[in-house]
Coordinates of C-alpha atoms in Angstrom, one line a residue:
X1141 CA 12.1 48.5 41.6
X1142 CA 8.8 50.4 42.0
X1143 CA 5.5 48.4 41.7
X1144 CA 4.5 50.4 38.6
X1145 CA 7.6 49.2 36.9
X1146 CA 6.7 45.5 37.2
X1147 CA 5.4 44.2 33.9
X1148 CA 3.1 41.2 33.8
X1149 CA 4.2 38.5 31.4
X1150 CA 2.4 38.8 28.1
X1151 CA 0.3 35.9 26.9
X1152 CA 0.9 34.2 23.6
X1153 CA -2.6 33.4 22.0
X1154 CA -1.0 31.3 19.2
X1155 CA 1.0 29.2 21.6
X1156 CA -2.1 28.7 23.8
X1157 CA -4.3 27.7 20.9
X1158 CA -1.7 25.2 19.6
X1159 CA -0.3 23.8 22.8
X1160 CA -2.1 20.5 22.6
X1161 CA -2.5 20.2 18.9
X1162 CA 0.6 18.2 18.1
X1163 CA -0.4 15.5 20.6
X1164 CA -4.0 15.6 19.3
X1165 CA -2.8 15.3 15.7
X1166 CA -0.7 12.3 16.4
X1167 CA -3.7 10.7 18.3
X1168 CA -6.1 11.4 15.4
X1169 CA -3.7 10.3 12.7
X1170 CA -3.2 7.0 14.6
X1171 CA -6.9 6.5 15.0
X1172 CA -7.6 7.1 11.3
X1173 CA -4.8 4.7 10.3
X1174 CA -6.4 2.0 12.5
X1175 CA -9.9 2.7 11.1
X1176 CA -8.7 2.5 7.5
X1177 CA -6.9 -0.8 8.2
X1178 CA -10.0 -2.2 9.9
X1179 CA -12.1 -1.1 6.9
X1180 CA -9.6 -2.7 4.5
X1181 CA -9.1 0.6 2.6
X1182 CA -5.7 0.9 1.0
X1183 CA -3.9 4.2 1.5
X1184 CA -0.5 5.6 1.0
X1185 CA -0.2 7.9 4.0
X1186 CA -2.0 9.5 6.9
X1187 CA -0.2 12.6 8.3
X1188 CA -0.9 15.7 10.3
X1189 CA 0.4 19.2 10.7
X1190 CA -0.2 22.2 13.0
X1191 CA -0.7 25.5 11.1
X1192 CA 2.4 27.7 11.5
X1193 CA 2.2 31.0 13.3
X1194 CA 2.7 33.0 10.1
X1195 CA 0.1 31.1 8.1
X1196 CA -2.4 31.2 11.0
X1197 CA -1.9 35.0 11.5
X1198 CA -2.4 35.6 7.8
X1199 CA -5.6 33.7 7.7
X1200 CA -6.8 35.5 10.9
X1201 CA -6.1 38.9 9.4
X1202 CA -7.7 38.0 6.1
X1203 CA -10.8 36.6 7.8
X1204 CA -11.6 39.5 10.1
X1205 CA -15.2 39.3 11.2
X1206 CA -15.2 35.6 10.5
X1207 CA -12.6 34.5 13.0
X1208 CA -12.4 35.9 16.5
X1209 CA -9.0 34.4 17.5
X1210 CA -6.6 31.6 16.7
X1211 CA -8.8 29.0 18.4
X1212 CA -11.6 29.8 16.1
X1213 CA -9.6 28.7 13.0
X1214 CA -11.1 25.4 12.1
X1215 CA -7.9 24.2 10.2
X1216 CA -5.4 25.0 12.9
X1217 CA -4.9 21.3 13.0
X1218 CA -4.9 19.6 9.6
X1219 CA -4.9 15.8 8.9
X1220 CA -4.2 14.5 5.4
X1221 CA -5.2 11.1 4.0
X1222 CA -3.7 10.1 0.7
X1223 CA -5.3 7.1 -1.0
X1224 CA -3.9 5.1 -4.0
X1225 CA -7.1 5.4 -6.1
X1226 CA -9.6 8.3 -6.5
X1227 CA -12.7 6.2 -5.8
X1228 CA -11.2 5.4 -2.4
X1229 CA -11.4 9.1 -1.5
X1230 CA -15.2 8.8 -1.1
X1231 CA -14.9 5.6 0.9
X1232 CA -12.6 7.4 3.3
X1233 CA -15.0 10.3 3.5
X1234 CA -17.9 8.0 4.3
X1235 CA -15.9 6.2 7.0
X1236 CA -14.9 9.5 8.7
X1237 CA -18.4 10.9 8.6
X1238 CA -19.5 7.8 10.5
X1239 CA -16.7 8.1 13.1
X1240 CA -16.6 11.9 13.8
X1241 CA -19.0 14.9 14.1
X1242 CA -19.0 16.8 10.9
X1243 CA -19.1 20.6 10.7
X1244 CA -21.1 20.8 7.5
X1245 CA -20.9 24.5 7.1
X1246 CA -17.1 24.5 6.8
X1247 CA -16.7 21.2 5.0
X1248 CA -16.4 21.2 1.2
X1249 CA -16.0 18.8 -1.7
X1250 CA -13.6 20.8 -3.8
X1251 CA -14.1 18.3 -6.6
X1252 CA -17.5 19.8 -7.2
X1253 CA -16.3 23.4 -7.5
X1254 CA -14.8 22.9 -10.9
X1255 CA -16.9 23.6 -14.0
X1256 CA -17.4 20.6 -16.2
X1257 CA -15.0 22.1 -18.7
X1258 CA -12.3 22.8 -16.1
X1259 CA -9.5 20.6 -14.8
X1260 CA -7.3 21.1 -11.8
X1261 CA -7.0 20.6 -8.1
X1262 CA -9.4 18.1 -6.6
X1263 CA -9.8 17.2 -2.9
X1264 CA -12.4 16.3 -0.4
X1265 CA -12.3 18.5 2.8
X1266 CA -14.1 17.9 6.1
X1267 CA -14.0 19.9 9.3
X1268 CA -14.5 17.4 12.2
X1269 CA -14.7 17.2 15.9
X1270 CA -14.9 14.2 18.2
X1271 CA -18.2 12.5 18.3
X1272 CA -20.2 11.8 21.4
X1273 CA -18.9 8.3 22.1
X1274 CA -15.2 9.4 22.0
X1275 CA -15.8 12.5 24.1
X1276 CA -16.4 10.3 27.1
X1277 CA -13.2 8.3 26.7
X1278 CA -10.3 9.4 29.0
X1279 CA -7.7 9.7 26.2
X1280 CA -10.0 12.1 24.3
X1281 CA -11.6 14.3 27.0
X1282 CA -9.0 17.1 26.9
X1283 CA -9.7 17.5 23.1
X1284 CA -13.5 17.9 23.2
X1285 CA -14.7 20.7 20.9
X1286 CA -11.3 21.1 19.1
X1287 CA -11.9 21.2 15.4
X1288 CA -9.6 19.7 12.8
X1289 CA -9.6 19.7 9.0
X1290 CA -9.2 16.5 7.0
X1291 CA -8.0 16.6 3.4
X1292 CA -8.6 13.4 1.4
X1293 CA -6.8 13.0 -1.9
X1294 CA -5.6 10.3 -4.3
X1295 CA -1.9 10.0 -5.0
X1296 CA -2.2 11.8 -8.3
X1297 CA -4.5 14.5 -6.8
X1298 CA -1.8 15.1 -4.2
X1299 CA 0.9 15.3 -6.8
X1300 CA -1.1 17.9 -8.7
X1301 CA -1.7 20.0 -5.6
X1302 CA 2.0 19.9 -4.7
X1303 CA 3.1 20.9 -8.2
X1304 CA 0.4 23.6 -8.3
X1305 CA 1.7 24.9 -4.9
X1306 CA 5.3 24.8 -6.1
X1307 CA 4.5 26.8 -9.2
X1308 CA 3.3 29.5 -6.9
X1309 CA 0.0 30.7 -8.6
X1310 CA -3.5 30.8 -7.2
X1311 CA -5.6 30.4 -10.3
X1312 CA -5.1 29.1 -13.9
X1313 CA -7.3 32.0 -15.0
X1314 CA -4.6 34.4 -14.0
X1315 CA -2.3 33.0 -16.7
X1316 CA -2.0 34.1 -20.3
X1317 CA -4.4 32.1 -22.6
X1318 CA -1.7 30.0 -24.1
X1319 CA -0.5 28.9 -20.6
X1320 CA -4.1 28.4 -19.5
X1321 CA -4.6 25.9 -22.4
X1322 CA -1.3 24.1 -21.4
X1323 CA -2.4 24.0 -17.8
X1324 CA -5.8 22.5 -18.7
X1325 CA -4.2 19.8 -21.0
X1326 CA -1.9 18.7 -18.2
X1327 CA -4.6 18.7 -15.6
X1328 CA -7.0 16.7 -17.8
X1329 CA -4.2 14.1 -18.4
X1330 CA -3.8 13.7 -14.7
X1331 CA -7.5 13.2 -14.1
X1332 CA -7.7 10.7 -16.9
X1333 CA -4.8 8.8 -15.4
X1334 CA -6.6 8.7 -12.0
X1335 CA -9.7 7.2 -13.6
X1336 CA -7.6 4.9 -15.7
X1337 CA -5.8 3.4 -12.7
X1338 CA -9.1 2.7 -11.1
X1339 CA -10.3 0.9 -14.3
X1340 CA -7.1 -1.0 -14.5
X1341 CA -7.3 -2.1 -10.8
X1342 CA -10.9 -3.3 -11.4
X1343 CA -9.9 -5.3 -14.5
X1344 CA -7.0 -6.9 -12.6
X1345 CA -9.3 -7.8 -9.7
X1346 CA -11.9 -9.3 -12.1
X1347 CA -9.1 -11.3 -13.8
X1348 CA -8.0 -12.6 -10.4
X1349 CA -11.5 -13.6 -9.5
X1350 CA -11.9 -15.4 -12.9
X1351 CA -8.6 -17.2 -12.3
X1352 CA -9.8 -18.5 -8.9
X1353 CA -13.0 -19.8 -10.5
X1354 CA -11.0 -21.4 -13.3
X1355 CA -8.9 -23.3 -10.7
X1356 CA -12.1 -24.7 -9.2
X1357 CA -14.1 -25.3 -12.3
X1358 CA -11.6 -26.1 -15.1
X1359 CA -8.6 -27.8 -13.5
X1360 CA -7.4 -29.2 -16.8
X1361 CA -6.9 -25.7 -18.2
X1362 CA -3.4 -24.7 -19.1
X1363 CA -1.5 -23.2 -16.2
X1364 CA -1.1 -19.4 -16.5
X1365 CA 0.5 -16.8 -14.2
X1366 CA -2.9 -15.8 -12.8
X1367 CA -4.2 -19.4 -12.2
X1368 CA -0.8 -20.3 -10.7
X1369 CA -1.1 -17.3 -8.4
X1370 CA -4.6 -18.4 -7.5
X1371 CA -3.3 -21.8 -6.5
X1372 CA -0.5 -20.5 -4.3
X1373 CA -2.9 -18.2 -2.5
X1374 CA -5.9 -20.5 -2.2
X1375 CA -4.6 -24.1 -2.2
X1376 CA -4.0 -25.2 1.5
X1377 CA -1.0 -27.4 0.6
X1378 CA 0.7 -24.6 -1.3
X1379 CA -0.1 -22.0 1.4
X1380 CA 1.2 -24.4 4.1
X1381 CA 4.5 -24.9 2.2
X1382 CA 5.0 -21.2 1.7
X1383 CA 4.5 -20.7 5.4
X1384 CA 6.9 -23.6 6.2
X1385 CA 9.6 -22.2 4.0
X1386 CA 9.2 -18.6 5.2
X1387 CA 9.7 -19.9 8.8
X1388 CA 12.9 -21.6 7.8
X1389 CA 14.0 -18.4 6.3
X1390 CA 13.1 -16.4 9.4
X1391 CA 11.0 -14.2 7.1
X1392 CA 7.4 -13.1 6.6
X1393 CA 5.3 -13.5 3.4
X1394 CA 4.1 -10.6 1.3
X1395 CA 3.0 -9.9 -2.2
X1396 CA 2.9 -12.7 -4.8
X1397 CA 3.5 -13.1 -8.5
X1398 CA 7.3 -13.4 -8.8
X1399 CA 7.3 -17.1 -8.6
X1400 CA 4.3 -17.6 -10.8
X1401 CA 5.6 -15.4 -13.7
X1402 CA 5.8 -16.8 -17.2
X1403 CA 9.5 -17.7 -17.1
X1404 CA 8.9 -19.8 -13.9
X1405 CA 5.9 -21.5 -15.5
X1406 CA 8.0 -22.3 -18.6
X1407 CA 10.5 -24.0 -16.4
X1408 CA 7.7 -26.0 -14.8
X1409 CA 6.3 -27.1 -18.2
X1410 CA 9.7 -28.6 -19.0
X1411 CA 9.2 -30.8 -15.9
X1412 CA 5.7 -31.9 -17.0
X1413 CA 3.6 -29.3 -15.2
X1414 CA 1.2 -28.2 -17.9
X1415 CA -2.2 -27.7 -16.3
X1416 CA -3.7 -26.3 -13.1
X1417 CA -4.4 -29.9 -12.1
X1418 CA -0.8 -30.9 -12.7
X1419 CA 0.4 -28.0 -10.5
X1420 CA -1.9 -28.8 -7.6
X1421 CA -1.1 -32.5 -7.8
X1422 CA 2.7 -31.8 -7.8
X1423 CA 2.3 -29.9 -4.6
X1424 CA 0.3 -32.8 -3.0
X1425 CA 2.7 -35.5 -4.2
X1426 CA 5.9 -33.7 -3.2
X1427 CA 4.9 -31.7 -0.1
X1428 CA 6.9 -33.7 2.4
X1429 CA 9.9 -34.0 0.0
X1430 CA 9.8 -30.2 -0.6
X1431 CA 10.0 -29.7 3.2
X1432 CA 13.0 -32.0 3.5
X1433 CA 14.7 -30.3 0.6
X1434 CA 14.1 -26.9 2.1
X1435 CA 15.5 -28.0 5.4
X1436 CA 18.7 -29.2 3.8
X1437 CA 19.1 -26.2 1.5
X1438 CA 18.4 -23.3 3.8
X1439 CA 21.1 -21.9 6.0
X1440 CA 19.9 -22.0 9.6
X1441 CA 21.3 -18.5 10.2
X1442 CA 19.5 -17.0 7.2
X1443 CA 17.8 -13.7 7.8
X1444 CA 15.9 -12.1 5.0
X1445 CA 13.0 -10.1 6.5
X1446 CA 10.3 -10.7 3.9
X1447 CA 9.9 -13.2 1.0
X1448 CA 7.4 -13.3 -1.9
X1449 CA 4.3 -15.5 -1.5
X1450 CA 5.0 -18.4 -3.8
X1451 CA 8.5 -19.0 -2.5
X1452 CA 7.6 -22.7 -2.2
X1453 CA 7.3 -22.9 -6.1
X1454 CA 11.1 -22.6 -6.3
X1455 CA 11.6 -25.5 -3.9
X1456 CA 9.0 -27.5 -5.7
X1457 CA 10.9 -26.8 -9.0
X1458 CA 14.2 -27.9 -7.4
X1459 CA 12.6 -31.1 -6.1
X1460 CA 11.1 -31.9 -9.5
X1461 CA 14.4 -31.1 -11.2
X1462 CA 16.4 -33.3 -8.8
X1463 CA 14.1 -36.3 -9.5
X1464 CA 14.8 -36.2 -13.3
X1465 CA 17.6 -38.2 -15.0
X1466 CA 20.8 -36.3 -15.0
X1467 CA 21.0 -35.7 -18.7
X1468 CA 17.5 -34.2 -18.6
X1469 CA 18.4 -32.1 -15.6
X1470 CA 21.3 -30.5 -17.5
X1471 CA 19.1 -29.7 -20.5
X1472 CA 16.3 -28.1 -18.5
X1473 CA 18.6 -26.3 -16.1
X1474 CA 20.8 -24.9 -18.9
X1475 CA 17.8 -23.7 -20.9
X1476 CA 15.5 -22.3 -18.2
X1477 CA 17.5 -21.8 -15.0
X1478 CA 17.5 -18.2 -13.8
X1479 CA 21.1 -18.6 -12.6
X1480 CA 23.9 -16.7 -14.4
X1481 CA 25.6 -19.0 -17.0
X1482 CA 29.0 -19.0 -15.2
X1483 CA 27.3 -20.3 -12.0
X1484 CA 25.0 -22.9 -13.5
X1485 CA 27.4 -25.9 -13.2
X1486 CA 28.0 -25.1 -9.5
X1487 CA 24.3 -24.5 -8.8
X1488 CA 23.3 -27.8 -10.4
X1489 CA 25.9 -29.5 -8.4
X1490 CA 24.5 -28.0 -5.2
X1491 CA 21.0 -29.1 -6.2
X1492 CA 22.2 -32.7 -6.7
X1493 CA 24.2 -32.7 -3.5
X1494 CA 21.1 -31.5 -1.5
X1495 CA 19.0 -34.2 -3.2
X1496 CA 21.6 -36.9 -2.3
X1497 CA 21.7 -35.6 1.3
X1498 CA 17.9 -35.8 1.9
X1499 CA 17.9 -39.4 0.4
X1500 CA 20.7 -40.5 2.8
X1501 CA 19.1 -39.2 6.0
X1502 CA 16.2 -37.1 7.2
X1503 CA 16.9 -34.1 9.5

């Protein structure tokens, strides 16, 4: 082969520009997840993507004069953060501004681009690079100067963006007037729902705070689902019994509310637990007995994974029921037990047998 027939391997600018981006994206997504957890900001998802060759090429061609090559595209790496509520979008934005260097010229709050009479796609976008403190860390040095775009949306904003994308149009103004009106109505409903969920969350939080205050300041108040939930999350005896039972079940605690629902409270009322004070006192007076009952009841090989906070309420109920005279047990259990009717006799027999066992001997 003659020398002039030897061809040099051609370079691939797109491959060169994206060679490290997948690893960088995973690193940044993990970092942002940790930052959100540390700041106690609830979120649905943090994800990343590297722009495809076709999409990057189209943007490069469209932006001639603005972009010199693939590496100059500031959104070649994209990170997306989806929050549950729309007011958390700004909280995430403030956190990221404090943790990264912001390219203000290319960052945009698309929520501000809509006219007051318009409805539609809402999202907060930042173009970021590593800040000075991270540029010096070994794990980040190779990524110094590489920009990435962050999109921050609520769940409903994300749903709208995905639907809009799937419908395949670029602007509502390109639609016939009748469809424009339909488009605006649907978008306004979605935005109203976003605001409504924030208001509902705040009302629930306020109610929970009021319930905690009521437990402390008005212990003789009637027991309600919210005050019962406050007891099992704040009372040290209740919390300790929850943790004890979850360990016996080889499970972790999460959530809360199932065991303090109105049907459960009605069952407790039939056993004399009417007020907040009654509920807390029942925990104090029966704590050791509940532990013994749970040890006898629970299969040592049980594996569940997770259980609801408040699981100890069920064992407290069983203990209180077992202490009652048998004729009262049957009346209460038949009326308020959550066991299917055909299984109630057997279940009550198991409860009595467990009670008899813990009174014969202690584990």
